[in-house]
Short mmCIF file of C-alpha atoms in Angstrom, two decimals:
data_model
loop_
_atom_site.label_atom_id
_atom_site.label_comp_id
_atom_site.label_asym_id
_atom_site.label_seq_id
_atom_site.Cartn_x
_atom_site.Cartn_y
_atom_site.Cartn_z
CA MET A 532 107.38 173.31 140.73
CA SER A 533 104.37 171.31 141.80
CA GLN A 534 102.91 172.05 138.37
CA GLN A 535 106.00 170.64 136.75
CA GLY A 536 105.83 167.65 139.06
CA ALA A 537 102.18 167.08 138.12
CA ALA A 538 103.01 167.39 134.42
CA LEU A 539 105.90 164.97 134.87
CA GLN A 540 103.57 162.60 136.72
CA ASN A 541 101.03 162.85 133.84
CA TYR A 542 103.77 162.16 131.29
CA ASN A 543 104.97 159.25 133.34
CA ASN A 544 101.43 157.84 133.67
CA GLU A 545 100.88 158.18 129.90
CA LEU A 546 104.24 156.64 129.19
CA VAL A 547 103.47 153.66 131.45
CA LYS A 548 100.02 153.34 129.85
CA CYS A 549 101.57 153.38 126.35
CA ILE A 550 104.16 150.79 127.37
CA GLU A 551 101.41 148.58 128.85
CA GLU A 552 99.38 148.91 125.62
CA LEU A 553 102.44 147.98 123.56
CA CYS A 554 103.09 144.99 125.84
CA SER A 555 99.47 143.91 125.50
CA LYS A 556 99.61 144.20 121.69
CA ARG A 557 102.91 142.30 121.68
CA ASP A 558 101.42 139.53 123.84
CA GLU A 559 98.39 139.25 121.56
CA LEU A 560 100.66 139.10 118.52
CA TYR A 561 102.77 136.42 120.22
CA LYS A 562 99.63 134.31 120.80
CA GLN A 563 98.80 134.64 117.09
CA ILE A 564 102.37 133.64 116.20
CA LEU A 565 102.09 130.52 118.38
CA LEU A 566 98.77 129.59 116.76
CA GLU A 567 100.18 130.07 113.28
CA GLU A 568 103.28 128.05 114.15
CA GLU A 569 101.00 125.24 115.34
CA GLU A 570 99.03 125.48 112.10
CA LYS A 571 102.29 125.46 110.13
CA GLN A 572 103.43 122.29 111.93
CA LYS A 573 100.08 120.65 111.27
CA LEU A 574 100.26 121.57 107.58
CA GLN A 575 103.83 120.30 107.30
CA ASN A 576 102.74 117.02 108.87
CA ASP A 577 99.78 116.83 106.46
CA ILE A 578 102.13 117.50 103.55
CA ARG A 579 104.47 114.73 104.73
CA ILE A 580 101.56 112.28 105.03
CA LEU A 581 100.16 113.27 101.64
CA THR A 582 103.62 113.03 100.05
CA GLU A 583 103.97 109.49 101.39
CA LYS A 584 100.50 108.60 100.10
CA MET A 585 101.36 110.14 96.72
CA ALA A 586 104.54 108.05 96.53
CA LYS A 587 102.55 104.88 97.30
CA VAL A 588 99.91 105.72 94.70
CA ASN A 589 102.60 106.49 92.11
CA GLU A 590 104.31 103.19 92.85
CA SER A 591 101.01 101.32 92.58
CA LEU A 592 100.18 103.11 89.33
CA ALA A 593 103.58 102.28 87.86
CA LYS A 594 103.13 98.58 88.70
CA LYS A 595 99.61 98.53 87.28
CA MET A 596 100.71 100.33 84.11
CA ALA A 597 103.53 97.80 83.65
CA THR A 598 101.05 94.95 84.11
CA LYS A 599 98.60 96.58 81.69
CA ASN A 600 101.40 96.94 79.13
CA GLU A 601 102.15 93.22 79.54
CA PHE A 602 98.46 92.46 78.96
CA ASP A 603 98.50 94.68 75.86
CA ARG A 604 101.61 92.92 74.53
CA THR A 605 100.20 89.45 75.23
CA ILE A 606 96.86 90.33 73.65
CA ALA A 607 98.56 91.78 70.56
CA GLU A 608 100.78 88.71 70.17
CA THR A 609 97.84 86.37 70.70
CA GLU A 610 95.68 88.24 68.20
CA ALA A 611 98.50 88.19 65.64
CA ALA A 612 98.98 84.44 66.13
CA TYR A 613 95.23 83.91 65.89
CA MET A 614 95.12 85.85 62.62
CA LYS A 615 97.89 83.60 61.26
CA ILE A 616 95.86 80.56 62.32
CA LEU A 617 92.80 82.00 60.54
CA GLU A 618 94.85 82.68 57.42
CA SER A 619 96.30 79.17 57.55
CA SER A 620 92.84 77.72 58.08
CA GLN A 621 91.53 79.65 55.08
CA THR A 622 94.47 78.48 52.98
CA LEU A 623 93.96 74.90 54.15
CA LEU A 624 90.25 75.12 53.36
CA ASN A 625 90.98 76.45 49.87
CA VAL A 626 93.52 73.70 49.25
CA LEU A 627 91.10 71.09 50.55
CA LYS A 628 88.28 72.39 48.33
CA ARG A 629 90.57 72.47 45.29
CA GLU A 630 91.86 68.95 45.96
CA SER A 631 88.34 67.71 46.63
CA HIS A 632 87.18 69.27 43.37
CA ASN A 633 90.15 67.74 41.55
CA LEU A 634 89.43 64.34 43.06
CA LYS A 635 85.79 64.54 41.99
CA GLU A 636 86.78 65.44 38.46
CA LYS A 637 89.41 62.71 38.05
CA PRO A 638 86.98 59.81 38.16
CA GLN A 639 84.57 61.62 35.84
CA SER A 640 87.26 62.37 33.30
CA HIS A 641 88.50 58.80 33.66
CA ARG A 642 84.99 57.46 32.99
CA THR A 643 84.50 59.56 29.92
CA THR A 644 87.72 58.31 28.40
CA THR A 645 86.89 54.66 29.15
CA SER A 646 83.25 54.86 28.06
#
C-alpha cells in the first residue's frame, strides 16, 4: 500500500506541477492580452485623431476648391470680356482707318473736279 501511496503522491505532485504550469501560461497570456488591449486603445485613439484631422483637411480642401473654381470662373469671364474689348478695338481701328482714308480722299477728289 505504501507503493500505491507513493505513486498517488507522485501523480498528485505531477498534477499540481501541471496545474501550476497551466496557471503560469495563463498568467503570461493574460499579460499579453492586457498589452494588446492597451495597444488597441492607443490605435483607436490614433484613428479618432486622424479621422478628425482628415475631416478638417477635407473641409479645407473643399473650401479651397470652391475658391479656386470661383477664380477660374472670374478669370474665364474676364478673359472673354477682354477678348470682346480687343475685337471691338480692332473693329474701331478698322473703321477709323477707313474713315480716315475716306476723309483724305474726299478733298483730293474734290480738288480734281474743281481744278
